[in-house]
Amino acid sequence: MRAVASGEASLDVLAGFLRMMQEGDASSPFTAQMKVRRDNLEVASTQLRSIAAWKGKTAQNFLTEYEHLIGSFHSGGLARAKTRITDQREDFIRTVASIIDRAGWSPYDAFATLHAAFANIKGAGINLLTEILHSLDNTRFAVMNQNAVAGMRLAGYDEFPLHPSKGSVSPDKYQLYCDHADAVRKALGLRDFTELDALFNYVYWHDDRPDDDGGDDED
């Protein structure tokens, strides 16, 4: 963050953190995170398809399945809105069903579809929206939350809001975000956006932030 404030942001800083994260090879924080995150991707994909196929489920059943879904995500703040999402479960289920087989879409088109559908669902914000897209295709859709935006700023991309919300992120901006994130990913030699998000999270939490969970998905 000091590098950002001083105008010295560059990929060298992120590359240094990546080397630190990968120290120890098989026992490194990077390897441990990838095991957890890849397992969680499978869980999220399965949960999304299960939710999309639902019809007439009770609020309690939905809440249980929704908690399982967001438990596989790595953005903060998602649990705070679980009751409101449950109250609007029919809209949420319909939205998930509309996107479930659209992984081949561009970030612009996929984001636009979910953004429009989530407009009136309180608590379904950018964290949740992009976590869902990322679960469908982690090579095409990047997670966009406070942690990730901070990481992008460290790489020199400062045109994105520090606290992404439905009101501040458009389909155009998300497409640009994914394009820049892909450039950072390639420059660092990472396989996909899952690895990039793990790095961003590692960097963010390296600077102790006891009062900040890295993202608020209230909008």
XYZ file of N, CA, C and O in Angstrom:
876
model
N 0.824 -1.195 0.000
C 0.000 0.000 0.000
C 0.868 1.258 0.000
O 0.517 2.270 -0.600
N 2.022 1.170 0.654
C 2.957 2.306 0.604
C 3.461 2.517 -0.811
O 3.676 3.641 -1.247
N 3.636 1.410 -1.550
C 4.080 1.522 -2.935
C 3.038 2.236 -3.782
O 3.360 3.062 -4.639
N 1.763 1.931 -3.539
C 0.680 2.593 -4.276
C 0.667 4.078 -3.959
O 0.591 4.934 -4.839
N 0.740 4.412 -2.667
C 0.659 5.804 -2.236
C 1.826 6.631 -2.763
O 1.683 7.819 -3.058
N 2.988 6.000 -2.911
C 4.175 6.729 -3.367
C 4.301 6.759 -4.882
O 5.233 7.340 -5.414
N 3.353 6.105 -5.576
C 3.430 6.077 -7.036
C 4.411 5.054 -7.568
O 4.779 5.088 -8.736
N 4.832 4.107 -6.709
C 5.828 3.122 -7.109
C 5.218 1.745 -7.357
O 5.913 0.731 -7.360
N 3.899 1.709 -7.577
C 3.243 0.425 -7.818
C 3.811 -0.229 -9.069
O 4.028 0.427 -10.086
N 4.054 -1.521 -8.996
C 4.563 -2.246 -10.146
C 4.376 -3.734 -9.924
O 4.120 -4.183 -8.802
N 4.527 -4.486 -10.988
C 4.406 -5.938 -10.871
C 5.525 -6.540 -10.031
O 5.386 -7.647 -9.525
N 6.618 -5.805 -9.857
C 7.729 -6.322 -9.059
C 7.296 -6.589 -7.619
O 7.736 -7.558 -7.001
N 6.437 -5.727 -7.098
C 5.970 -5.908 -5.721
C 5.125 -7.171 -5.616
O 5.319 -7.996 -4.721
N 4.187 -7.339 -6.551
C 3.360 -8.542 -6.545
C 4.199 -9.794 -6.760
O 3.961 -10.828 -6.141
N 5.181 -9.703 -7.653
C 6.051 -10.860 -7.916
C 6.819 -11.248 -6.658
O 7.026 -12.440 -6.381
N 7.234 -10.255 -5.889
C 7.932 -10.539 -4.640
C 7.040 -11.250 -3.643
O 7.458 -12.208 -2.977
N 5.796 -10.807 -3.530
C 4.841 -11.477 -2.651
C 4.561 -12.893 -3.125
O 4.396 -13.808 -2.324
N 4.484 -13.076 -4.438
C 4.229 -14.415 -4.974
C 5.371 -15.359 -4.617
O 5.145 -16.508 -4.214
N 6.608 -14.886 -4.744
C 7.756 -15.731 -4.372
C 7.695 -16.092 -2.892
O 7.971 -17.231 -2.507
N 7.328 -15.123 -2.070
C 7.195 -15.376 -0.634
C 6.107 -16.415 -0.368
O 6.278 -17.321 0.448
N 4.992 -16.280 -1.073
C 3.869 -17.187 -0.890
C 4.200 -18.610 -1.340
O 3.661 -19.583 -0.805
N 5.093 -18.733 -2.326
C 5.435 -20.038 -2.883
C 6.617 -20.699 -2.188
O 6.974 -21.826 -2.527
N 7.232 -20.020 -1.228
C 8.374 -20.599 -0.533
C 7.951 -21.862 0.212
O 6.963 -21.873 0.935
N 8.715 -22.909 0.022
C 8.406 -24.180 0.672
C 7.784 -25.188 -0.261
O 7.520 -26.332 0.122
N 7.552 -24.778 -1.513
C 7.009 -25.678 -2.540
C 5.748 -26.405 -2.056
O 4.722 -25.791 -1.869
N 5.848 -27.699 -1.822
C 4.664 -28.490 -1.472
C 4.039 -28.066 -0.148
O 2.847 -28.279 0.082
N 4.817 -27.457 0.741
C 4.298 -27.024 2.034
C 4.053 -25.516 2.085
O 3.840 -24.954 3.157
N 4.090 -24.869 0.936
C 3.970 -23.412 0.887
C 2.520 -22.953 1.094
O 1.573 -23.711 0.852
N 2.331 -21.703 1.511
C 0.975 -21.145 1.608
C 0.249 -21.183 0.267
O -0.969 -21.379 0.231
N 0.983 -21.029 -0.818
C 0.371 -21.052 -2.149
C -0.231 -22.423 -2.442
O -1.381 -22.534 -2.866
N 0.525 -23.474 -2.193
C 0.045 -24.832 -2.436
C -1.162 -25.148 -1.560
O -2.152 -25.733 -2.030
N -1.112 -24.744 -0.308
C -2.236 -24.992 0.607
C -3.484 -24.255 0.146
O -4.587 -24.814 0.150
N -3.308 -23.013 -0.269
C -4.449 -22.231 -0.736
C -5.056 -22.823 -2.003
O -6.286 -22.861 -2.155
N -4.220 -23.295 -2.903
C -4.743 -23.856 -4.148
C -5.543 -25.129 -3.896
O -6.556 -25.373 -4.552
N -5.112 -25.920 -2.931
C -5.873 -27.130 -2.597
C -7.261 -26.749 -2.094
O -8.280 -27.295 -2.553
N -7.320 -25.810 -1.181
C -8.605 -25.372 -0.626
C -9.475 -24.737 -1.696
O -10.663 -25.049 -1.841
N -8.897 -23.851 -2.478
C -9.675 -23.104 -3.459
C -10.174 -23.983 -4.600
O -11.296 -23.792 -5.080
N -9.390 -24.935 -5.040
C -9.863 -25.797 -6.127
C -10.952 -26.748 -5.634
O -11.896 -27.051 -6.363
N -10.833 -27.189 -4.401
C -11.919 -27.982 -3.819
C -13.191 -27.137 -3.719
O -14.297 -27.606 -4.014
N -13.030 -25.899 -3.313
C -14.182 -25.011 -3.171
C -14.828 -24.675 -4.506
O -16.050 -24.485 -4.580
N -14.031 -24.593 -5.559
C -14.601 -24.350 -6.883
C -15.551 -25.475 -7.279
O -16.623 -25.228 -7.852
N -15.167 -26.700 -6.982
C -16.029 -27.843 -7.297
C -17.315 -27.787 -6.478
O -18.410 -28.048 -6.997
N -17.196 -27.437 -5.214
C -18.369 -27.324 -4.351
C -19.307 -26.243 -4.880
O -20.524 -26.448 -4.996
N -18.750 -25.078 -5.211
C -19.562 -23.957 -5.682
C -20.286 -24.295 -6.969
O -21.473 -23.990 -7.132
N -19.584 -24.928 -7.897
C -20.199 -25.294 -9.165
C -21.374 -26.255 -8.947
O -22.449 -26.100 -9.541
N -21.169 -27.236 -8.074
C -22.221 -28.202 -7.767
C -23.410 -27.514 -7.094
O -24.577 -27.774 -7.435
N -23.115 -26.630 -6.149
C -24.181 -25.928 -5.429
C -24.983 -25.014 -6.349
O -26.208 -24.929 -6.241
N -24.313 -24.332 -7.251
C -25.010 -23.440 -8.176
C -25.976 -24.222 -9.054
O -27.112 -23.791 -9.292
N -25.549 -25.368 -9.545
C -26.422 -26.186 -10.394
C -27.592 -26.750 -9.596
O -28.716 -26.862 -10.103
N -27.345 -27.093 -8.352
C -28.413 -27.600 -7.500
C -29.449 -26.505 -7.232
O -30.660 -26.735 -7.330
N -28.973 -25.310 -6.930
C -29.879 -24.189 -6.670
C -30.668 -23.834 -7.922
O -31.875 -23.571 -7.866
N -30.003 -23.833 -9.077
C -30.667 -23.476 -10.335
C -31.797 -24.437 -10.676
O -32.770 -24.054 -11.343
N -31.690 -25.681 -10.212
C -32.698 -26.696 -10.550
C -33.865 -26.729 -9.563
O -34.823 -27.476 -9.772
N -33.804 -25.930 -8.529
C -34.823 -25.970 -7.483
C -36.157 -25.396 -7.928
O -36.226 -24.453 -8.707
N -37.219 -25.965 -7.358
C -38.569 -25.424 -7.554
C -39.349 -25.626 -6.263
O -39.485 -26.746 -5.774
N -39.841 -24.532 -5.714
C -40.696 -24.615 -4.535
C -40.023 -25.047 -3.257
O -40.670 -25.596 -2.367
N -38.719 -24.801 -3.125
C -38.027 -25.172 -1.896
C -38.396 -24.212 -0.762
O -38.667 -23.041 -0.991
N -38.382 -24.717 0.458
C -38.712 -23.886 1.614
C -37.570 -22.919 1.909
O -36.432 -23.118 1.475
N -37.875 -21.896 2.693
C -36.868 -20.905 3.051
C -35.712 -21.552 3.808
O -34.539 -21.237 3.556
N -36.021 -22.477 4.731
C -34.962 -23.107 5.524
C -34.066 -23.976 4.659
O -32.837 -23.971 4.803
N -34.659 -24.719 3.729
C -33.857 -25.546 2.833
C -32.961 -24.683 1.944
O -31.793 -25.007 1.712
N -33.537 -23.591 1.448
C -32.740 -22.693 0.615
C -31.579 -22.106 1.413
O -30.438 -22.051 0.934
N -31.868 -21.646 2.623
C -30.828 -21.036 3.452
C -29.679 -22.000 3.693
O -28.506 -21.620 3.609
N -30.003 -23.254 3.955
C -28.948 -24.256 4.173
C -28.069 -24.415 2.943
O -26.835 -24.434 3.039
N -28.707 -24.505 1.782
C -27.945 -24.662 0.539
C -27.170 -23.389 0.194
O -26.036 -23.459 -0.298
N -27.760 -22.236 0.455
C -27.084 -20.976 0.166
C -25.862 -20.797 1.062
O -24.804 -20.347 0.611
N -25.996 -21.168 2.337
C -24.851 -21.081 3.248
C -23.717 -21.983 2.782
O -22.532 -21.631 2.899
N -24.064 -23.148 2.247
C -23.058 -24.058 1.715
C -22.366 -23.423 0.512
O -21.143 -23.539 0.346
N -23.137 -22.744 -0.322
C -22.571 -22.076 -1.492
C -21.590 -20.982 -1.086
O -20.427 -20.985 -1.523
N -22.025 -20.040 -0.272
C -21.148 -18.919 0.064
C -19.983 -19.348 0.953
O -18.962 -18.670 1.013
N -20.131 -20.509 1.604
C -19.013 -21.040 2.373
C -17.858 -21.481 1.501
O -16.731 -21.643 1.975
N -18.117 -21.670 0.213
C -17.070 -22.062 -0.730
C -16.444 -20.852 -1.427
O -15.511 -21.002 -2.203
N -16.974 -19.649 -1.142
C -16.428 -18.426 -1.725
C -15.406 -17.812 -0.769
O -15.381 -18.137 0.417
N -14.586 -16.900 -1.286
C -13.522 -16.320 -0.468
C -13.665 -14.822 -0.265
O -12.791 -14.199 0.331
N -14.754 -14.230 -0.743
C -15.018 -12.814 -0.477
C -15.634 -12.661 0.905
O -16.368 -13.532 1.370
N -15.365 -11.536 1.533
C -15.948 -11.272 2.827
C -17.329 -10.643 2.714
O -17.718 -10.139 1.668
N -18.063 -10.672 3.796
C -19.331 -9.974 3.885
C -20.541 -10.691 3.343
O -21.663 -10.188 3.469
N -20.374 -11.863 2.731
C -21.491 -12.526 2.073
C -22.550 -13.031 3.058
O -23.741 -12.980 2.755
N -22.119 -13.505 4.200
C -23.073 -14.082 5.149
C -24.013 -13.043 5.745
O -25.113 -13.383 6.175
N -23.594 -11.786 5.733
C -24.425 -10.754 6.354
C -25.771 -10.582 5.649
O -26.730 -10.104 6.248
N -25.821 -10.940 4.370
C -27.062 -10.730 3.606
C -27.834 -12.014 3.364
O -28.787 -12.018 2.591
N -27.469 -13.104 4.035
C -28.077 -14.394 3.699
C -29.578 -14.434 3.963
O -30.323 -15.080 3.214
N -30.046 -13.725 4.986
C -31.480 -13.719 5.271
C -32.238 -12.974 4.186
O -33.312 -13.408 3.746
N -31.670 -11.862 3.724
C -32.333 -11.095 2.673
C -32.346 -11.861 1.351
O -33.315 -11.799 0.603
N -31.254 -12.575 1.075
C -31.228 -13.393 -0.139
C -32.290 -14.489 -0.040
O -32.994 -14.786 -1.009
N -32.409 -15.072 1.134
C -33.412 -16.119 1.339
C -34.818 -15.577 1.117
O -35.670 -16.257 0.517
N -35.073 -14.368 1.584
C -36.393 -13.755 1.391
C -36.698 -13.535 -0.093
O -37.870 -13.474 -0.478
N -35.648 -13.414 -0.899
C -35.821 -13.183 -2.340
C -35.338 -14.391 -3.144
O -34.850 -14.256 -4.247
N -35.466 -15.571 -2.549
C -34.875 -16.779 -3.117
C -35.397 -17.113 -4.520
O -34.645 -17.633 -5.349
N -36.662 -16.846 -4.808
C -37.190 -17.169 -6.134
C -36.475 -16.364 -7.219
O -36.129 -16.897 -8.274
N -36.249 -15.073 -6.950
C -35.514 -14.241 -7.899
C -34.073 -14.715 -8.032
O -33.510 -14.745 -9.131
N -33.471 -15.090 -6.900
C -32.083 -15.544 -6.924
C -31.953 -16.842 -7.712
O -31.046 -16.990 -8.542
N -32.849 -17.784 -7.470
C -32.824 -19.065 -8.175
C -32.998 -18.853 -9.675
O -32.281 -19.447 -10.498
N -33.932 -17.998 -10.045
C -34.177 -17.714 -11.458
C -32.928 -17.089 -12.105
O -32.577 -17.407 -13.243
N -32.262 -16.225 -11.372
C -31.060 -15.567 -11.889
C -29.933 -16.569 -12.100
O -29.265 -16.563 -13.145
N -29.706 -17.420 -11.118
C -28.648 -18.431 -11.240
C -28.934 -19.358 -12.421
O -28.036 -19.697 -13.202
N -30.187 -19.743 -12.577
C -30.556 -20.621 -13.694
C -30.289 -19.969 -15.038
O -29.937 -20.639 -16.020
N -30.404 -18.637 -15.101
C -30.216 -17.933 -16.378
C -28.762 -17.868 -16.806
O -28.464 -17.634 -17.983
N -27.833 -18.067 -15.842
C -26.409 -17.887 -16.155
C -25.637 -19.201 -16.129
O -24.503 -19.279 -16.589
N -26.247 -20.271 -15.629
C -25.506 -21.475 -15.286
C -24.774 -22.100 -16.473
O -23.703 -22.675 -16.326
N -25.323 -22.018 -17.667
C -24.664 -22.611 -18.832
C -24.109 -21.551 -19.783
O -23.981 -21.777 -20.979
N -23.755 -20.399 -19.221
C -23.268 -19.286 -20.033
C -21.798 -18.988 -19.799
O -21.352 -17.870 -19.997
N -21.044 -19.984 -19.363
C -19.635 -19.756 -19.041
C -18.827 -19.284 -20.247
O -17.769 -18.681 -20.101
N -19.312 -19.556 -21.449
C -18.590 -19.136 -22.647
C -18.805 -17.684 -23.010
O -18.175 -17.164 -23.930
N -19.683 -16.995 -22.289
C -19.925 -15.586 -22.559
C -18.697 -14.742 -22.224
O -17.842 -15.138 -21.433
N -18.636 -13.560 -22.796
C -17.596 -12.601 -22.428
C -17.881 -12.082 -21.019
O -19.027 -12.144 -20.548
N -16.865 -11.553 -20.331
C -17.131 -10.942 -19.032
C -18.200 -9.854 -19.106
O -19.043 -9.751 -18.206
N -18.204 -9.087 -20.175
C -19.204 -8.028 -20.332
C -20.618 -8.614 -20.332
O -21.483 -8.168 -19.571
N -20.859 -9.599 -21.187
C -22.208 -10.152 -21.331
C -22.669 -10.889 -20.072
O -23.826 -10.755 -19.645
N -21.787 -11.677 -19.492
C -22.157 -12.430 -18.295
C -22.439 -11.487 -17.125
O -23.416 -11.654 -16.390
N -21.575 -10.490 -16.963
C -21.770 -9.521 -15.884
C -23.061 -8.737 -16.094
O -23.825 -8.522 -15.144
N -23.313 -8.312 -17.333
C -24.521 -7.537 -17.626
C -25.780 -8.310 -17.275
O -26.740 -7.755 -16.725
N -25.765 -9.608 -17.568
C -26.930 -10.442 -17.271
C -27.183 -10.531 -15.768
O -28.304 -10.318 -15.292
N -26.138 -10.827 -14.999
C -26.308 -10.937 -13.549
C -26.569 -9.576 -12.909
O -27.375 -9.459 -11.982
N -25.902 -8.553 -13.390
C -26.053 -7.219 -12.824
C -27.505 -6.744 -12.936
O -28.079 -6.210 -11.984
N -28.092 -6.958 -14.105
C -29.490 -6.557 -14.306
C -30.419 -7.364 -13.408
O -31.364 -6.829 -12.814
N -30.152 -8.657 -13.288
C -31.010 -9.529 -12.485
C -30.861 -9.257 -10.984
O -31.812 -9.407 -10.220
N -29.660 -8.869 -10.554
C -29.397 -8.614 -9.144
C -29.769 -7.199 -8.712
O -29.682 -6.869 -7.528
N -30.185 -6.363 -9.660
C -30.438 -4.950 -9.367
C -31.393 -4.768 -8.206
O -31.219 -3.860 -7.370
N -32.410 -5.601 -8.125
C -33.428 -5.448 -7.088
C -33.341 -6.498 -5.981
O -34.262 -6.635 -5.174
N -32.243 -7.246 -5.963
C -32.042 -8.237 -4.907
C -31.099 -7.642 -3.866
O -29.893 -7.526 -4.107
N -31.635 -7.211 -2.747
C -30.834 -6.596 -1.703
C -29.829 -7.598 -1.142
O -30.160 -8.730 -0.830
N -28.595 -7.151 -1.035
C -27.547 -8.008 -0.497
C -26.781 -8.778 -1.544
O -25.748 -9.371 -1.240
N -27.284 -8.789 -2.786
C -26.574 -9.481 -3.872
C -25.704 -8.454 -4.589
O -26.135 -7.803 -5.538
N -24.502 -8.271 -4.103
C -23.599 -7.265 -4.627
C -22.512 -7.812 -5.523
O -22.578 -8.946 -5.992
N -21.502 -6.984 -5.754
C -20.425 -7.335 -6.689
C -19.602 -8.521 -6.205
O -19.165 -9.350 -7.003
N -19.367 -8.621 -4.885
C -18.643 -9.785 -4.367
C -19.331 -11.083 -4.797
O -18.710 -11.993 -5.357
N -20.619 -11.167 -4.484
C -21.384 -12.371 -4.795
C -21.479 -12.593 -6.300
O -21.290 -13.718 -6.783
N -21.765 -11.536 -7.028
C -21.923 -11.636 -8.480
C -20.673 -12.222 -9.134
O -20.751 -13.168 -9.928
N -19.511 -11.658 -8.808
C -18.283 -12.109 -9.473
C -17.781 -13.445 -8.930
O -17.118 -14.191 -9.647
N -18.102 -13.765 -7.677
C -17.763 -15.102 -7.160
C -18.539 -16.167 -7.936
O -18.002 -17.228 -8.261
N -19.814 -15.893 -8.231
C -20.616 -16.832 -9.006
C -20.011 -17.020 -10.398
O -19.830 -18.155 -10.865
N -19.686 -15.927 -11.069
C -19.100 -16.025 -12.406
C -17.770 -16.782 -12.360
O -17.502 -17.649 -13.203
N -16.947 -16.459 -11.381
C -15.648 -17.122 -11.251
C -15.803 -18.628 -11.057
O -15.021 -19.422 -11.586
N -16.848 -19.023 -10.320
C -17.091 -20.448 -10.099
C -17.483 -21.169 -11.384
O -17.231 -22.365 -11.534
N -18.091 -20.436 -12.303
C -18.492 -21.035 -13.576
C -17.328 -21.160 -14.544
O -17.268 -22.094 -15.338
N -16.376 -20.213 -14.493
C -15.205 -20.267 -15.375
C -14.106 -19.403 -14.779
O -14.127 -18.179 -14.900
N -13.143 -20.036 -14.114
C -12.095 -19.280 -13.429
C -10.960 -18.847 -14.352
O -9.975 -18.255 -13.904
N -11.089 -19.135 -15.642
C -10.118 -18.620 -16.612
C -10.662 -17.400 -17.355
O -9.913 -16.712 -18.048
N -11.941 -17.141 -17.195
C -12.588 -16.044 -17.929
C -13.062 -14.919 -17.009
O -12.985 -13.748 -17.375
N -13.543 -15.291 -15.822
C -14.152 -14.312 -14.924
C -13.332 -14.152 -13.647
O -13.143 -15.115 -12.908
N -12.888 -12.930 -13.384
C -12.096 -12.647 -12.186
C -13.000 -12.199 -11.044
O -14.007 -11.521 -11.261
N -12.632 -12.574 -9.822
C -13.327 -12.088 -8.641
C -12.994 -10.609 -8.468
O -11.840 -10.202 -8.582
N -14.025 -9.814 -8.194
C -13.820 -8.374 -7.970
C -14.353 -8.019 -6.593
O -15.553 -7.956 -6.381
N -13.444 -7.828 -5.661
C -13.805 -7.380 -4.327
C -12.739 -6.421 -3.829
O -11.812 -6.075 -4.563
N -12.862 -5.996 -2.603
C -11.933 -5.003 -2.065
C -10.493 -5.497 -2.089
O -9.576 -4.747 -2.427
N -10.286 -6.754 -1.700
C -8.936 -7.320 -1.706
C -8.325 -7.303 -3.103
O -7.165 -6.931 -3.299
N -9.116 -7.747 -4.085
C -8.621 -7.859 -5.449
C -8.345 -6.494 -6.063
O -7.341 -6.306 -6.768
N -9.225 -5.535 -5.809
C -9.004 -4.187 -6.333
C -7.722 -3.597 -5.745
O -6.949 -2.935 -6.451
N -7.471 -3.854 -4.460
C -6.231 -3.389 -3.837
C -5.022 -4.017 -4.524
O -4.002 -3.360 -4.757
N -5.120 -5.308 -4.873
C -4.040 -5.976 -5.589
C -3.820 -5.394 -6.962
O -2.677 -5.220 -7.406
N -4.905 -5.064 -7.660
C -4.787 -4.455 -8.979
C -4.143 -3.077 -8.891
O -3.345 -2.683 -9.763
N -4.459 -2.336 -7.853
C -3.826 -1.028 -7.662
C -2.333 -1.186 -7.436
O -1.528 -0.361 -7.888
N -1.950 -2.243 -6.748
C -0.537 -2.506 -6.514
C 0.183 -2.805 -7.823
O 1.385 -2.549 -7.965
N -0.561 -3.333 -8.801
C 0.009 -3.619 -10.120
C -0.030 -2.392 -11.033
O 0.431 -2.451 -12.168
N -0.618 -1.293 -10.538
C -0.641 -0.063 -11.312
C -1.970 0.273 -11.952
O -2.086 1.281 -12.649
N -2.993 -0.550 -11.717
C -4.320 -0.311 -12.301
C -5.214 0.297 -11.223
O -5.760 -0.408 -10.369
N -5.380 1.618 -11.272
C -6.075 2.318 -10.200
C -7.412 2.919 -10.630
O -7.957 3.785 -9.944
N -7.956 2.440 -11.762
C -9.203 3.021 -12.268
C -10.460 2.343 -11.732
O -11.575 2.639 -12.181
N -10.303 1.443 -10.780
C -11.454 0.706 -10.256
C -11.778 1.156 -8.833
O -10.877 1.484 -8.062
N -13.067 1.186 -8.476
C -13.460 1.673 -7.142
C -12.906 0.793 -6.028
O -12.901 -0.429 -6.141
N -12.449 1.443 -4.964
C -11.878 0.697 -3.843
C -12.900 -0.213 -3.183
O -12.554 -1.260 -2.644
N -14.162 0.196 -3.223
C -15.248 -0.595 -2.643
C -16.259 -0.869 -3.755
O -17.249 -0.140 -3.892
N -16.039 -1.907 -4.554
C -16.921 -2.172 -5.699
C -18.361 -2.382 -5.277
O -18.638 -3.066 -4.284
N -19.285 -1.787 -6.009
C -20.705 -1.939 -5.722
C -21.473 -2.013 -7.030
O -20.936 -1.705 -8.105
N -22.746 -2.374 -6.944
C -23.569 -2.442 -8.155
C -23.722 -1.071 -8.797
O -23.928 -0.965 -10.006
N -23.607 -0.023 -8.001
C -23.736 1.313 -8.542
C -22.465 1.853 -9.164
O -22.509 2.797 -9.960
N -21.310 1.263 -8.824
C -20.034 1.803 -9.299
C -19.324 0.927 -10.328
O -18.305 1.336 -10.887
N -19.850 -0.274 -10.568
C -19.211 -1.175 -11.534
C -20.206 -1.517 -12.634
O -21.253 -2.121 -12.383
N -19.878 -1.139 -13.852
C -20.709 -1.411 -15.027
C -20.160 -2.621 -15.772
O -19.030 -3.061 -15.513
N -20.900 -3.175 -16.715
C -20.371 -4.264 -17.536
C -19.070 -3.871 -18.246
O -18.144 -4.678 -18.336
N -19.002 -2.632 -18.753
C -17.770 -2.161 -19.401
C -16.599 -2.177 -18.435
O -15.489 -2.597 -18.792
N -16.845 -1.721 -17.217
C -15.763 -1.650 -16.235
C -15.331 -3.048 -15.810
O -14.131 -3.289 -15.599
N -16.276 -3.967 -15.690
C -15.897 -5.329 -15.322
C -15.108 -5.994 -16.442
O -14.136 -6.725 -16.180
N -15.496 -5.764 -17.692
C -14.731 -6.309 -18.818
C -13.295 -5.784 -18.778
O -12.335 -6.552 -18.957
N -13.142 -4.474 -18.533
C -11.810 -3.884 -18.457
C -11.030 -4.478 -17.288
O -9.830 -4.773 -17.413
N -11.710 -4.666 -16.183
C -11.076 -5.260 -15.006
C -10.535 -6.652 -15.326
O -9.392 -6.979 -14.987
N -11.353 -7.471 -15.979
C -10.913 -8.828 -16.335
C -9.756 -8.794 -17.330
O -8.824 -9.610 -17.240
N -9.807 -7.866 -18.274
C -8.713 -7.742 -19.248
C -7.406 -7.395 -18.546
O -6.351 -7.991 -18.823
N -7.451 -6.428 -17.632
C -6.233 -6.038 -16.908
C -5.780 -7.146 -15.964
O -4.576 -7.405 -15.829
N -6.734 -7.800 -15.303
C -6.379 -8.894 -14.402
C -5.703 -10.024 -15.168
O -4.772 -10.663 -14.667
N -6.164 -10.270 -16.392
C -5.545 -11.317 -17.204
C -4.118 -10.936 -17.587
O -3.235 -11.798 -17.634
N -3.888 -9.648 -17.841
C -2.534 -9.202 -18.156
C -1.610 -9.408 -16.953
O -0.456 -9.844 -17.105
N -2.107 -9.116 -15.767
C -1.329 -9.320 -14.540
C -1.073 -10.807 -14.331
O 0.052 -11.221 -14.010
N -2.102 -11.609 -14.520
C -1.972 -13.065 -14.365
C -0.875 -13.622 -15.265
O -0.014 -14.396 -14.828
N -0.915 -13.242 -16.535
C 0.073 -13.734 -17.498
C 1.479 -13.273 -17.132
O 2.439 -14.051 -17.214
N 1.605 -12.016 -16.735
C 2.926 -11.476 -16.398
C 3.540 -12.200 -15.198
O 4.767 -12.341 -15.115
N 2.700 -12.676 -14.291
C 3.187 -13.377 -13.097
C 3.317 -14.882 -13.306
O 3.782 -15.595 -12.426
N 2.870 -15.368 -14.463
C 2.972 -16.791 -14.761
C 1.968 -17.646 -14.011
O 2.229 -18.828 -13.742
N 0.809 -17.088 -13.694
C -0.226 -17.832 -12.971
C -1.186 -18.495 -13.948
O -1.411 -18.010 -15.048
N -1.779 -19.607 -13.531
C -2.605 -20.419 -14.424
C -3.975 -19.820 -14.692
O -4.503 -19.942 -15.800
N -4.574 -19.236 -13.666
C -5.956 -18.785 -13.797
C -6.245 -17.711 -12.760
O -5.372 -17.331 -11.967
N -7.483 -17.236 -12.760
C -7.861 -16.176 -11.834
C -7.981 -16.672 -10.400
O -7.962 -15.861 -9.463
N -8.102 -17.961 -10.192
C -8.114 -18.509 -8.837
C -6.760 -18.280 -8.173
O -6.683 -17.860 -7.019
N -5.698 -18.542 -8.913
C -4.361 -18.322 -8.374
C -4.109 -16.834 -8.148
O -3.491 -16.445 -7.143
N -4.578 -15.996 -9.054
C -4.397 -14.557 -8.894
C -5.151 -14.040 -7.674
O -4.626 -13.232 -6.901
N -6.376 -14.521 -7.476
C -7.162 -14.070 -6.336
C -6.517 -14.505 -5.024
O -6.536 -13.761 -4.036
N -5.942 -15.692 -5.002
C -5.247 -16.163 -3.801
C -4.064 -15.257 -3.485
O -3.804 -14.926 -2.316
N -3.339 -14.832 -4.513
C -2.212 -13.922 -4.311
C -2.691 -12.578 -3.780
O -2.131 -12.039 -2.823
N -3.742 -12.025 -4.387
C -4.272 -10.742 -3.932
C -4.699 -10.820 -2.466
O -4.474 -9.893 -1.686
N -5.330 -11.921 -2.085
C -5.771 -12.092 -0.707
C -4.581 -12.178 0.250
O -4.593 -11.602 1.337
N -3.552 -12.881 -0.188
C -2.336 -13.024 0.619
C -1.680 -11.665 0.843
O -1.272 -11.323 1.959
N -1.599 -10.876 -0.213
C -0.986 -9.546 -0.112
C -1.817 -8.660 0.808
O -1.278 -7.971 1.681
N -3.112 -8.672 0.614
C -3.999 -7.798 1.377
C -3.906 -8.077 2.874
O -3.799 -7.165 3.689
N -3.936 -9.354 3.228
C -3.940 -9.711 4.646
C -2.546 -9.703 5.256
O -2.397 -9.826 6.478
N -1.507 -9.518 4.430
C -0.158 -9.399 4.968
C -0.023 -8.115 5.768
O 0.770 -8.033 6.691
N -0.805 -7.109 5.375
C -0.876 -5.864 6.137
C -2.046 -6.019 7.098
O -3.189 -6.070 6.677
N -1.781 -6.127 8.388
C -2.799 -6.478 9.373
C -3.971 -5.510 9.332
O -3.823 -4.316 9.533
N -5.187 -6.035 9.088
C -6.393 -5.221 9.011
C -7.472 -5.857 9.890
O -8.396 -6.474 9.383
N -7.368 -5.730 11.208
C -8.289 -6.436 12.102
C -9.744 -6.028 11.971
O -10.633 -6.785 12.322
N -10.010 -4.822 11.470
C -11.393 -4.359 11.396
C -11.967 -4.448 10.003
O -13.015 -3.890 9.707
N -11.303 -5.158 9.103
C -11.711 -5.159 7.706
C -11.698 -6.582 7.185
O -10.675 -7.248 7.206
N -12.868 -7.069 6.733
C -12.940 -8.439 6.236
C -12.698 -8.527 4.744
O -12.854 -9.581 4.129
N -12.314 -7.403 4.131
C -11.942 -7.444 2.717
C -13.086 -7.256 1.762
O -12.883 -7.294 0.561
N -14.279 -7.009 2.256
C -15.369 -6.773 1.314
C -16.718 -6.767 2.001
O -16.992 -7.571 2.872
N -17.559 -5.837 1.584
C -18.913 -5.736 2.130
C -19.884 -5.859 0.986
O -19.901 -5.022 0.100
N -20.702 -6.913 1.007
C -21.582 -7.156 -0.111
C -23.003 -6.690 0.180
O -23.972 -7.319 -0.204
N -23.138 -5.570 0.864
C -24.466 -5.071 1.213
C -25.190 -4.487 0.004
O -26.404 -4.437 -0.025
N -24.434 -3.984 -0.979
C -25.104 -3.346 -2.115
C -25.493 -4.393 -3.141
O -24.639 -5.015 -3.737
